[in-house]
Short mmCIF file of C-alpha atoms in Angstrom, two decimals:
data_model
loop_
_atom_site.label_atom_id
_atom_site.label_comp_id
_atom_site.label_asym_id
_atom_site.label_seq_id
_atom_site.Cartn_x
_atom_site.Cartn_y
_atom_site.Cartn_z
CA MET A 1462 22.16 4.20 3.04
CA GLN A 1463 19.12 6.36 2.73
CA TYR A 1464 17.93 4.12 -0.10
CA LEU A 1465 18.25 1.30 2.21
CA ILE A 1466 16.17 3.00 5.03
CA SER A 1467 13.46 4.39 2.45
CA GLU A 1468 13.27 0.63 0.92
CA GLY A 1469 12.80 -0.75 4.37
CA TYR A 1470 16.23 -2.53 5.31
CA PRO A 1471 17.04 -1.40 8.36
CA SER A 1472 19.88 -4.16 9.10
CA ALA A 1473 21.56 -3.66 5.71
CA ALA A 1474 21.32 0.22 6.60
CA GLN A 1475 23.00 -0.22 9.97
CA LYS A 1476 25.76 -2.49 8.55
CA PHE A 1477 26.38 0.08 5.87
CA ALA A 1478 26.92 2.72 8.42
CA HIS A 1479 29.17 0.64 10.67
CA GLU A 1480 31.38 -0.22 7.42
CA ALA A 1481 31.32 3.45 6.55
CA ASN A 1482 32.28 4.60 10.04
CA ILE A 1483 29.35 6.84 10.39
CA GLN A 1484 26.80 6.92 13.19
CA PRO A 1485 23.46 8.13 12.02
CA GLU A 1486 20.29 8.23 14.19
CA ILE A 1487 18.04 5.50 12.56
CA ASP A 1488 14.55 5.26 14.23
CA ILE A 1489 13.88 1.64 13.59
CA GLU A 1490 10.29 1.17 14.58
CA PRO A 1491 8.78 2.93 11.78
CA ILE A 1492 11.12 1.20 9.14
CA GLN A 1493 9.71 -2.01 10.69
CA ASP A 1494 6.09 -1.05 10.47
CA ARG A 1495 6.80 -0.32 6.58
CA VAL A 1496 8.39 -3.72 6.24
CA ALA A 1497 5.35 -5.28 7.92
CA ILE A 1498 3.00 -3.80 5.60
CA ARG A 1499 5.14 -4.46 2.61
CA GLU A 1500 5.27 -8.36 3.44
CA ALA A 1501 1.63 -8.31 4.09
CA ILE A 1502 0.81 -6.79 0.79
CA HIS A 1503 3.53 -9.21 -1.01
CA SER A 1504 1.85 -12.11 0.79
CA GLY A 1505 -1.81 -11.09 -0.30
CA ASP A 1506 -2.82 -10.41 3.19
CA ILE A 1507 -4.15 -6.96 2.04
CA GLN A 1508 -6.58 -6.62 5.14
CA SER A 1509 -3.81 -6.79 7.59
CA ALA A 1510 -1.89 -4.44 5.55
CA ILE A 1511 -4.74 -1.62 5.25
CA GLU A 1512 -5.07 -2.30 9.27
CA LYS A 1513 -1.42 -1.63 9.74
CA ILE A 1514 -1.54 1.31 7.45
CA ASN A 1515 -4.47 2.93 9.42
CA GLU A 1516 -2.36 2.47 12.59
CA PHE A 1517 0.71 4.04 10.96
CA ASP A 1518 -1.29 7.04 9.60
CA PRO A 1519 -5.25 7.28 9.37
CA GLU A 1520 -5.20 9.73 7.01
CA ILE A 1521 -3.13 8.11 4.29
CA LEU A 1522 -5.88 5.99 2.77
CA ASP A 1523 -8.71 8.66 3.62
CA THR A 1524 -6.41 11.31 1.56
CA ASP A 1525 -5.43 9.03 -1.33
CA ALA A 1526 -8.65 7.38 -3.06
CA SER A 1527 -6.38 6.05 -5.68
CA LEU A 1528 -4.37 4.02 -3.24
CA HIS A 1529 -7.12 2.99 -1.20
CA PHE A 1530 -8.86 1.56 -4.21
CA SER A 1531 -5.93 -0.18 -5.53
CA LEU A 1532 -5.71 -2.05 -1.95
CA LEU A 1533 -9.30 -3.08 -2.14
CA ARG A 1534 -8.92 -4.35 -5.55
CA LEU A 1535 -5.93 -6.52 -4.49
CA GLN A 1536 -8.28 -7.73 -1.88
CA LEU A 1537 -10.80 -8.49 -4.19
CA ILE A 1538 -8.22 -10.40 -6.41
CA GLN A 1539 -7.32 -12.41 -3.58
CA LEU A 1540 -10.87 -13.47 -2.60
CA ILE A 1541 -11.60 -14.03 -6.46
CA ARG A 1542 -8.18 -16.29 -6.49
CA LYS A 1543 -9.34 -18.25 -3.47
CA ALA A 1544 -13.00 -18.88 -4.81
CA THR A 1545 -11.49 -19.95 -8.07
CA ASP A 1546 -8.95 -22.22 -7.05
CA THR A 1547 -11.48 -25.17 -6.71
CA PRO A 1548 -14.49 -26.16 -8.63
CA ASN A 1549 -17.91 -25.13 -8.06
CA ALA A 1550 -16.38 -22.81 -5.41
CA ASP A 1551 -18.44 -20.16 -3.66
CA ILE A 1552 -17.97 -16.70 -5.30
CA THR A 1553 -20.59 -14.98 -2.70
CA ALA A 1554 -17.68 -13.51 -0.54
CA ALA A 1555 -15.78 -12.05 -3.62
CA LEU A 1556 -19.32 -10.58 -5.01
CA ASP A 1557 -20.07 -9.10 -1.67
CA PHE A 1558 -16.87 -7.45 -1.04
CA ALA A 1559 -17.13 -5.87 -4.50
CA THR A 1560 -20.42 -4.53 -3.96
CA THR A 1561 -19.90 -3.30 -0.92
CA HIS A 1562 -16.17 -1.69 -1.02
CA LEU A 1563 -15.65 -1.17 -4.60
CA ALA A 1564 -18.92 -0.56 -6.53
CA PRO A 1565 -19.57 2.84 -4.46
CA ARG A 1566 -16.09 3.94 -5.44
CA ALA A 1567 -16.12 2.90 -9.10
CA PRO A 1568 -18.57 5.53 -10.19
CA THR A 1569 -16.18 8.22 -8.95
CA ARG A 1570 -13.51 7.69 -11.43
CA PRO A 1571 -13.59 6.11 -14.90
CA GLU A 1572 -10.54 4.41 -14.12
CA PHE A 1573 -11.78 2.84 -10.90
CA LEU A 1574 -14.89 1.53 -12.83
CA GLU A 1575 -12.64 0.25 -15.74
CA ASP A 1576 -10.26 -1.51 -13.14
CA LEU A 1577 -13.12 -3.04 -11.31
CA GLU A 1578 -14.91 -4.59 -14.56
CA ARG A 1579 -11.52 -5.95 -15.44
CA THR A 1580 -11.12 -7.29 -12.16
CA MET A 1581 -14.65 -9.01 -11.97
CA ALA A 1582 -13.73 -10.57 -15.31
CA LEU A 1583 -11.50 -12.95 -13.41
CA LEU A 1584 -14.75 -14.68 -12.17
CA ILE A 1585 -15.84 -15.57 -15.76
CA PHE A 1586 -12.90 -16.66 -17.73
CA ASP A 1587 -10.78 -19.80 -17.39
CA ARG A 1588 -7.54 -18.75 -15.52
CA ASP A 1589 -5.46 -20.86 -17.96
CA LYS A 1590 -6.83 -18.98 -20.74
CA LEU A 1591 -6.60 -15.20 -19.66
CA GLU A 1592 -5.66 -12.36 -21.89
CA PRO A 1593 -2.51 -10.67 -20.80
CA PRO A 1594 -4.49 -7.55 -19.03
CA LEU A 1595 -6.48 -10.09 -16.84
CA ALA A 1596 -3.46 -12.34 -16.42
CA ALA A 1597 -1.60 -9.39 -15.00
CA LEU A 1598 -3.90 -9.10 -12.45
CA LEU A 1599 -2.81 -12.47 -10.85
CA ASP A 1600 0.88 -11.86 -11.34
CA PRO A 1601 2.66 -11.03 -8.02
CA ALA A 1602 4.29 -8.07 -9.51
CA LEU A 1603 0.98 -6.01 -9.41
CA ARG A 1604 1.36 -6.63 -5.53
CA GLN A 1605 4.85 -5.32 -5.66
CA GLU A 1606 3.90 -2.22 -7.51
CA ILE A 1607 1.15 -1.53 -5.12
CA ALA A 1608 3.54 -2.11 -1.87
CA ARG A 1609 6.04 0.38 -3.58
CA GLU A 1610 3.14 2.97 -3.90
CA VAL A 1611 2.45 2.28 -0.26
CA ASN A 1612 5.81 2.56 0.90
CA GLN A 1613 6.19 6.02 -0.82
CA ALA A 1614 2.77 7.31 0.95
CA LEU A 1615 3.99 6.22 4.10
CA LEU A 1616 7.63 7.75 3.67
CA LYS A 1617 5.79 10.94 2.74
CA SER A 1618 3.73 10.88 5.72
CA GLU A 1619 6.72 10.10 7.84
CA SER A 1620 8.41 12.99 6.31
CA GLY A 1621 5.70 15.47 7.34
CA ARG A 1622 5.22 14.34 10.86
CA THR A 1623 8.84 15.00 11.58
CA ARG A 1624 8.60 18.31 9.73
CA THR A 1625 5.46 19.23 11.89
CA ILE A 1626 7.31 18.55 15.03
CA LEU A 1627 10.32 20.18 13.93
CA HIS A 1628 8.33 23.27 13.07
CA GLU A 1629 6.53 23.16 16.57
CA LEU A 1630 10.13 22.85 18.25
CA VAL A 1631 11.27 25.97 16.25
CA ASN A 1632 8.19 27.89 16.83
CA HIS A 1633 8.26 27.30 20.76
CA ARG A 1634 12.06 28.48 20.62
CA SER A 1635 11.25 31.66 18.81
CA TRP A 1636 8.69 32.23 21.46
CA ALA A 1637 11.00 31.61 24.33
CA TYR A 1638 13.69 33.75 22.40
CA GLN A 1639 11.29 36.82 22.18
CA LYS A 1640 9.86 36.56 25.73
CA ALA A 1641 13.52 36.69 26.96
CA LYS A 1642 13.86 39.81 24.87
CA GLU A 1643 10.83 41.31 26.20
CA ALA A 1644 12.05 40.53 29.69
CA LYS A 1645 15.68 42.22 28.80
CA LYS A 1646 17.37 39.37 29.56
CA GLU A 1647 21.02 39.10 28.24
CA ILE A 1648 20.81 36.08 25.69
CA PRO A 1649 23.14 35.16 22.67
CA ASP A 1650 22.33 36.80 19.34
CA PRO A 1651 20.04 34.36 17.40
CA LEU A 1652 21.10 31.91 14.79
CA GLU A 1653 19.24 31.60 11.70
CA LEU A 1654 18.21 28.08 11.31
CA GLY A 1655 16.39 28.36 7.90
CA PHE A 1656 12.70 27.48 9.39
CA ASN A 1657 10.40 30.23 9.55
CA PRO A 1658 7.69 29.91 12.18
CA ILE A 1659 3.88 29.17 11.07
CA HIS A 1660 1.87 32.21 11.41
CA SER A 1661 -0.88 33.24 9.48
CA GLY A 1662 -0.85 36.58 7.67
CA HIS A 1663 2.47 37.29 9.01
CA GLU A 1664 5.53 38.02 7.07
CA ILE A 1665 9.31 37.63 8.03
CA SER A 1666 11.39 40.65 8.00
CA GLN A 1667 15.34 40.69 7.30
CA ASN A 1668 16.08 41.76 10.88
CA GLY A 1669 14.54 38.41 12.13
CA THR A 1670 10.98 39.26 13.24
CA SER A 1671 7.79 38.69 11.60
CA SER A 1672 5.20 41.15 11.20
CA ASP A 1673 1.32 40.66 11.20
CA GLN A 1674 -1.00 42.80 9.15
CA ASN A 1675 -1.29 45.28 12.13
CA GLY A 1676 2.13 46.06 12.12
CA ASN A 1677 3.11 43.86 15.26
CA SER A 1678 6.38 42.11 15.39
CA GLU A 1679 7.50 39.06 16.70
CA ALA A 1680 11.06 36.96 16.23
CA MET A 1681 11.24 34.66 13.71
CA ALA A 1682 12.45 30.93 14.22
CA THR A 1683 15.84 31.03 15.03
CA GLY A 1684 18.33 29.24 17.32
CA TRP A 1685 20.57 30.88 19.40
CA GLY A 1686 24.16 31.00 18.57
CA PRO A 1687 27.33 32.67 20.75
CA GLY A 1688 27.12 36.30 21.32
#
């Protein structure tokens, strides 16, 4: 079922869960977002896909230069495809896009420059006589490959956000537990959850506290089990 969720098939995942008589909590919204992004890439609407990715998590493309370049190159390929579909078509839009969005990035990595040069060659050669490396740029398989890479980046981002929220909850619970202990309130013994609070320069001891460099102690991230 996890495969169906990660690959963006929420309906199939829900059907599988029903038939297997399990009741998982499936958050449909991020799955639908990933499906919309995948479909935009498959259809060649790369600009829409980029906008949707930035809405999902603005940091994904900011921190993954290779993925961003791949998407921009797909967008350039679509512009070239459109420009060369008819005789004597205007290639200005493709040239302007390459100059503005890809050329500044090309010198940063050798593979970027090579990919850009290969893509621009689509403007020169007859589409029916392309060598395999160039023909591959026009193959739908390239969009599918980039869509899979984008999906993995989205899943990673989603997992990171979930883990951050979980750590925040666990840290808050740890703080509340420590305050209750300081107030000498009767509370159940802590139950280890397997998550340590995020502290800079702190070390977790075996007795359920974390100590900083000055020797000050505080409760580690725990749940509350029965006393």
